[in-house]
Each structure stands twice: as C-alpha cells, then as structure tokens.
Coordinates of N, CA and C in Angstrom, one line a residue:
X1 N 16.5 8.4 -4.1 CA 15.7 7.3 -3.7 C 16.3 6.6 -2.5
X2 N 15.6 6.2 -1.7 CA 15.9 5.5 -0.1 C 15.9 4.2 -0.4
X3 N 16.2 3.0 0.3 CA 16.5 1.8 0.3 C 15.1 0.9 -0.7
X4 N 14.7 0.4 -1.5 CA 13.9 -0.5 -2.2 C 13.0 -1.4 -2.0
X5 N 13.9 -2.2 -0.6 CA 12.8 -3.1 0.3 C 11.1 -2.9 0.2
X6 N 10.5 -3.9 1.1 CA 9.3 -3.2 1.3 C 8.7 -3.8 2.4
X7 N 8.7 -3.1 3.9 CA 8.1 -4.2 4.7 C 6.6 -4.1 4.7
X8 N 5.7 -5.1 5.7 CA 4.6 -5.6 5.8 C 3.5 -4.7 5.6
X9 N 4.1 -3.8 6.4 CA 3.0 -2.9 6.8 C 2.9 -1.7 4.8
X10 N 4.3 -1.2 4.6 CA 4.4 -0.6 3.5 C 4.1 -1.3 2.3
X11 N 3.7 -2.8 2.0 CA 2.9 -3.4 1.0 C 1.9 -3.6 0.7
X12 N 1.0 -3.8 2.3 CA -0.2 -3.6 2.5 C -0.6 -2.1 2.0
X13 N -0.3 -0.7 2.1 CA -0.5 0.0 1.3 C -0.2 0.5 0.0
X14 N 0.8 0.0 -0.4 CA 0.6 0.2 -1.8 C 0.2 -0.5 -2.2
X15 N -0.7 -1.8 -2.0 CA -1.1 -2.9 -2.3 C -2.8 -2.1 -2.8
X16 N -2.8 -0.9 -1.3 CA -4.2 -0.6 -1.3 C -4.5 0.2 -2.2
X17 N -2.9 1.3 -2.7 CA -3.0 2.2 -3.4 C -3.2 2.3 -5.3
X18 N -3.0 0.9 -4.9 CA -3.3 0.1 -6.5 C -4.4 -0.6 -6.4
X19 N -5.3 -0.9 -5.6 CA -6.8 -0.9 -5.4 C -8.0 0.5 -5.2
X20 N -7.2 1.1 -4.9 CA -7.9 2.5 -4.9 C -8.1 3.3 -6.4
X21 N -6.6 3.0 -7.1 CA -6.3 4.0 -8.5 C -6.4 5.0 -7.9
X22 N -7.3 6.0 -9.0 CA -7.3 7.6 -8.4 C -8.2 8.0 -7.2
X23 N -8.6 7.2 -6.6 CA -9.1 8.1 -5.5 C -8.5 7.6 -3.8
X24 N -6.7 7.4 -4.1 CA -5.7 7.0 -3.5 C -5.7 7.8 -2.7
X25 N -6.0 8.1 -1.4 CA -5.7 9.1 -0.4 C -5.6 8.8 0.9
X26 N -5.2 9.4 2.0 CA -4.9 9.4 3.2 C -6.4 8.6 3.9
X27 N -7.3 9.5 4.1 CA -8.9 9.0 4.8 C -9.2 7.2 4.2
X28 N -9.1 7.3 2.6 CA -9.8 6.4 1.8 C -8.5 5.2 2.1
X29 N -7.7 5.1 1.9 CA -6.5 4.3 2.2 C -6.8 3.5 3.5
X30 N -7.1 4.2 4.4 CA -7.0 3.5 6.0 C -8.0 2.9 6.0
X31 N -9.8 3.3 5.8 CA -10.5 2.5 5.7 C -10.6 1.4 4.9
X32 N -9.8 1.6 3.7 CA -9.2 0.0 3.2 C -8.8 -1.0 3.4
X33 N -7.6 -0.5 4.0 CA -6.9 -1.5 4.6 C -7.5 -1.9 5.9
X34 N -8.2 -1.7 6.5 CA -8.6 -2.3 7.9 C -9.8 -2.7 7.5
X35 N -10.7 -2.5 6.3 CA -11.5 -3.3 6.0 C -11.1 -4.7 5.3
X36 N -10.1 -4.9 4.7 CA -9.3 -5.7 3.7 C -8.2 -6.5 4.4
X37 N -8.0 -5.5 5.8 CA -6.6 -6.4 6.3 C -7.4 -6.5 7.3
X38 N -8.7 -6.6 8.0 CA -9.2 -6.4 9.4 C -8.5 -6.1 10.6
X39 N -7.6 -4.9 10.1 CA -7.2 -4.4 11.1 C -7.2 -2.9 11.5
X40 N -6.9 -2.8 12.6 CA -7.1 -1.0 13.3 C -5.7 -0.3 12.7
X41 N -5.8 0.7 11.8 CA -4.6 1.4 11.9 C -4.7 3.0 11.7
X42 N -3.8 3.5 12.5 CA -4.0 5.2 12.5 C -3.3 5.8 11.4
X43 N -4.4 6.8 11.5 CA -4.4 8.0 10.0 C -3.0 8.3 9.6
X44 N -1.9 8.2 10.9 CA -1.0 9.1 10.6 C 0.4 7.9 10.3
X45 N -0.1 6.2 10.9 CA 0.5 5.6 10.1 C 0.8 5.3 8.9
X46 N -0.3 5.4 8.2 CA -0.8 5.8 6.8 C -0.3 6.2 6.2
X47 N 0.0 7.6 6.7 CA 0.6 8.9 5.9 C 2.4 8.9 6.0
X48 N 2.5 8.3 7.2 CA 4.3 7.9 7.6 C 4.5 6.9 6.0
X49 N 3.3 5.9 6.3 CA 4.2 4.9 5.1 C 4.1 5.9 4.2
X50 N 3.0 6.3 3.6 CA 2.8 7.1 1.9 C 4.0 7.8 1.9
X51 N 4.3 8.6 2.6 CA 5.6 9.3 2.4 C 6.5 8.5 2.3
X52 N 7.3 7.4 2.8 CA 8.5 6.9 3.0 C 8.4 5.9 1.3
X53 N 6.9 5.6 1.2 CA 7.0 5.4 0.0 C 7.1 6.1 -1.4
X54 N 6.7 7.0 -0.9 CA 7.1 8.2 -2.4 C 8.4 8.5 -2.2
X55 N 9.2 8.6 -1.4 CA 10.3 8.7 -0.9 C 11.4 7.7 -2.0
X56 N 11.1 6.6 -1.5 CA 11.7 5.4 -2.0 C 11.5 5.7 -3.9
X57 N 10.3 6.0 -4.1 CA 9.7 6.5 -5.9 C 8.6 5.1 -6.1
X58 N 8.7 4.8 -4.8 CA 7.2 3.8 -5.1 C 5.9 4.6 -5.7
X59 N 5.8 5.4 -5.0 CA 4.2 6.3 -5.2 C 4.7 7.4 -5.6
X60 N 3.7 8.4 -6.4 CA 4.2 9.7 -6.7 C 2.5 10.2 -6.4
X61 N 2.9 11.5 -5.7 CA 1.3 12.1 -5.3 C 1.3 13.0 -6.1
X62 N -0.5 13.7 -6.4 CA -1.1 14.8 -6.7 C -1.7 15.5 -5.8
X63 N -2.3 17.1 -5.9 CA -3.1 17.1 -4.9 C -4.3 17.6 -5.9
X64 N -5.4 17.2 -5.3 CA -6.8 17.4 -5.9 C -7.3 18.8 -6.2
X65 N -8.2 18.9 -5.9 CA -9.2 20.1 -6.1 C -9.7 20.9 -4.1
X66 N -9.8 21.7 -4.1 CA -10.1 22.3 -2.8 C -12.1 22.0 -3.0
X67 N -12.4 21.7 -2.0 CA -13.5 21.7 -1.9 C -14.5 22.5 -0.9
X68 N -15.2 22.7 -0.9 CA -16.2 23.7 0.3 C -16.0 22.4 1.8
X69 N -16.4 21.2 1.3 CA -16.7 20.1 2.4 C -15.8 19.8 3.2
X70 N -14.7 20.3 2.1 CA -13.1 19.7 3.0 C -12.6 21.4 3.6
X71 N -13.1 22.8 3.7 CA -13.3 23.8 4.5 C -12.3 24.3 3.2
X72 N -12.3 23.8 2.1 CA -11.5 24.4 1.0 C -9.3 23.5 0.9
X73 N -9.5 22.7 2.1 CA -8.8 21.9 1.8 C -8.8 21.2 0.6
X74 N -7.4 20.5 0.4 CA -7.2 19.7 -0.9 C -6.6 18.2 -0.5
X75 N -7.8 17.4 -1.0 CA -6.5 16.4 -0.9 C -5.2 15.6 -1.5
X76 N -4.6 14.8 -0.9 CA -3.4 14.7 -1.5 C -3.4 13.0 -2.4
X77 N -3.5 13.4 -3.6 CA -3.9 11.5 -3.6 C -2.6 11.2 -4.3
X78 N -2.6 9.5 -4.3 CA -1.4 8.4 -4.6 C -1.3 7.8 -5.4
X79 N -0.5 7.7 -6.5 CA -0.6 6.8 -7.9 C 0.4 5.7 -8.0
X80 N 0.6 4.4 -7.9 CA 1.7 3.6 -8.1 C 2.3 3.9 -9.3
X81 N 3.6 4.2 -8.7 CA 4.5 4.2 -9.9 C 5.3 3.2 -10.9
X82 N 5.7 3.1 -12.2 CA 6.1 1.8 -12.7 C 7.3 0.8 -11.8
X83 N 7.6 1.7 -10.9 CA 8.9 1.3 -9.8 C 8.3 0.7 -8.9
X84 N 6.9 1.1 -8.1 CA 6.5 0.2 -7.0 C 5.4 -0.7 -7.9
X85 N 5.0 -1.0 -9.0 CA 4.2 -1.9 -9.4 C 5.3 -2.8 -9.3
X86 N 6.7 -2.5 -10.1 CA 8.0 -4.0 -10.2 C 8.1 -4.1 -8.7
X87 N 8.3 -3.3 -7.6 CA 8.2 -3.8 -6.2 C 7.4 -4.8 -5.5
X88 N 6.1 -4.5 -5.9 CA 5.0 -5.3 -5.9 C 4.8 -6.4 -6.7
X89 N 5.5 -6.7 -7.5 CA 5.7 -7.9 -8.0 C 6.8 -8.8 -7.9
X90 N 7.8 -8.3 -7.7 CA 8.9 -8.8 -6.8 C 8.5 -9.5 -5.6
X91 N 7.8 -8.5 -4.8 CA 7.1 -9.1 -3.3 C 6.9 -10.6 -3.6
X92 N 5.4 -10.3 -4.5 CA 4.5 -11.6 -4.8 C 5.2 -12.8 -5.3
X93 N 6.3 -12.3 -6.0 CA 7.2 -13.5 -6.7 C 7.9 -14.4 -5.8
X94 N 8.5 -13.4 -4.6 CA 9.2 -14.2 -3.7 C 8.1 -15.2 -2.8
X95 N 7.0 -14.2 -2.3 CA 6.2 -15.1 -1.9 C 5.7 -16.5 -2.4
X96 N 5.5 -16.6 -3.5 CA 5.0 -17.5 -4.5 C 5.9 -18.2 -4.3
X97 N 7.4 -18.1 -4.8 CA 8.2 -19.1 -4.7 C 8.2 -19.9 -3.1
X98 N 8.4 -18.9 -2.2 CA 8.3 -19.2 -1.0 C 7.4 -20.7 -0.9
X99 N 6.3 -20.2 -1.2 CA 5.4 -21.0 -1.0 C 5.4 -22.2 -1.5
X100 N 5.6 -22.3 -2.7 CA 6.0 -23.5 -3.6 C 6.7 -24.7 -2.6
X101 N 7.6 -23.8 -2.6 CA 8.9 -24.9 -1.9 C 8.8 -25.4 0.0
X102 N 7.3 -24.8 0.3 CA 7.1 -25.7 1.2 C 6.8 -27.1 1.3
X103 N 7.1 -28.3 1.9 CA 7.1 -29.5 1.6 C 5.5 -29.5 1.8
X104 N 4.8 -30.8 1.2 CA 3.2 -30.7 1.2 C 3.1 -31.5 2.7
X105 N 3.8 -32.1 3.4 CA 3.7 -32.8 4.8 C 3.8 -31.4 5.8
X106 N 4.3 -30.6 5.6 CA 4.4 -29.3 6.7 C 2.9 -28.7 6.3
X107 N 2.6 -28.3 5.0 CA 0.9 -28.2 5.1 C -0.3 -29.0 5.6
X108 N 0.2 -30.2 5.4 CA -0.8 -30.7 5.8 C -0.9 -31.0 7.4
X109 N 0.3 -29.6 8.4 CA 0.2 -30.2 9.3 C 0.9 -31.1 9.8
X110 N 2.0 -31.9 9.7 CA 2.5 -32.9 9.5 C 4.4 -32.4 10.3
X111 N 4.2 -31.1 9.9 CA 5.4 -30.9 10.3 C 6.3 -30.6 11.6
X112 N 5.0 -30.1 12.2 CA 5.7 -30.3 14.1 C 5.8 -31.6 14.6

C-alpha cells in the first residue's frame, strides 16, 4: 500500500465512487464529478486517480461483462473499500473540526 493521504482531486472521486456503488466506472465517474463538482475533467485524469487509489487499497476494482455496445469490451468498475470509507471519514472529520473552530466574526466576514 502507497502513502494514505488523500488529496482534493482523489476525494472528490472516491467521494463519487461511493455515490455511484456498483455502476463505479471510468465514463460514469467523470460525468459525475463535473456534474456534482461543475467542473471539466479528463477521462484519463479519472483513471490516474482510480489507480493511485486502488493502489493505496482505497478502491478495489472488478471488471464487468463484455458487451456487443462496448465492441465486446468490458468495463472496469470501483467499489470503496472498508479502508477508503475510514479515509473518507477521516477527511470529513478533519474538515468538520476545521470548521468548527473558525471564529463566528471571520464568517461573518469580519475578519479582514
């Protein structure tokens, strides 16, 4: 297993890949996240993270069934593992605290 962390871009997808469940895949992932994060990102960014996250033992993939539509290609889909769900909760925890401990005068604007 590779280093634990999780940066911005690699939470936003496994964020996605636990909104997807089983139909976690490369195509379906990207239109996720750029409909959810409204942003532009390429196919093969996608797939850099999925790897570096299964890598890590965040995700663990399957691959599907070949189909006629996909020219008998298969795809490869992504399940959150019990490792990247505690990842993913770690994240949010820190954030949370984060948050907390902002003074309410810096929210309200107050702070510059």
């Amino acid at each position: 297993m590779k280093g634990t962390s999780l940066g911005e871009f690699e939470e936003i997808v496994l964020l996605t890949v636990g909104v997807l469940y089983d139909e976690a895949y490369g195509l379906s992932i990207k239109k996720e996240v750029e409909e959810r994060a409204r942003r532009k990102v390429n196919l093969s960014a996608i797939h850099a993270a999925l790897y570096r996250l299964e890598e890590k033992g965040f995700l663990k993939s399957r691959m599907g069934e070949a189909t006629k539509a996909r020219g008998g290609k298969r795809k490869k889909y992504f399940n959150l593992t019990s490792f990247g769900i505690q990842a993913l909760e770690q994240a949010n925890s820190l954030r949370q605290n984060l948050w907390s401990a902002i003074p309410e005068i810096v929210l309200k604007g107050g702070g510059s």
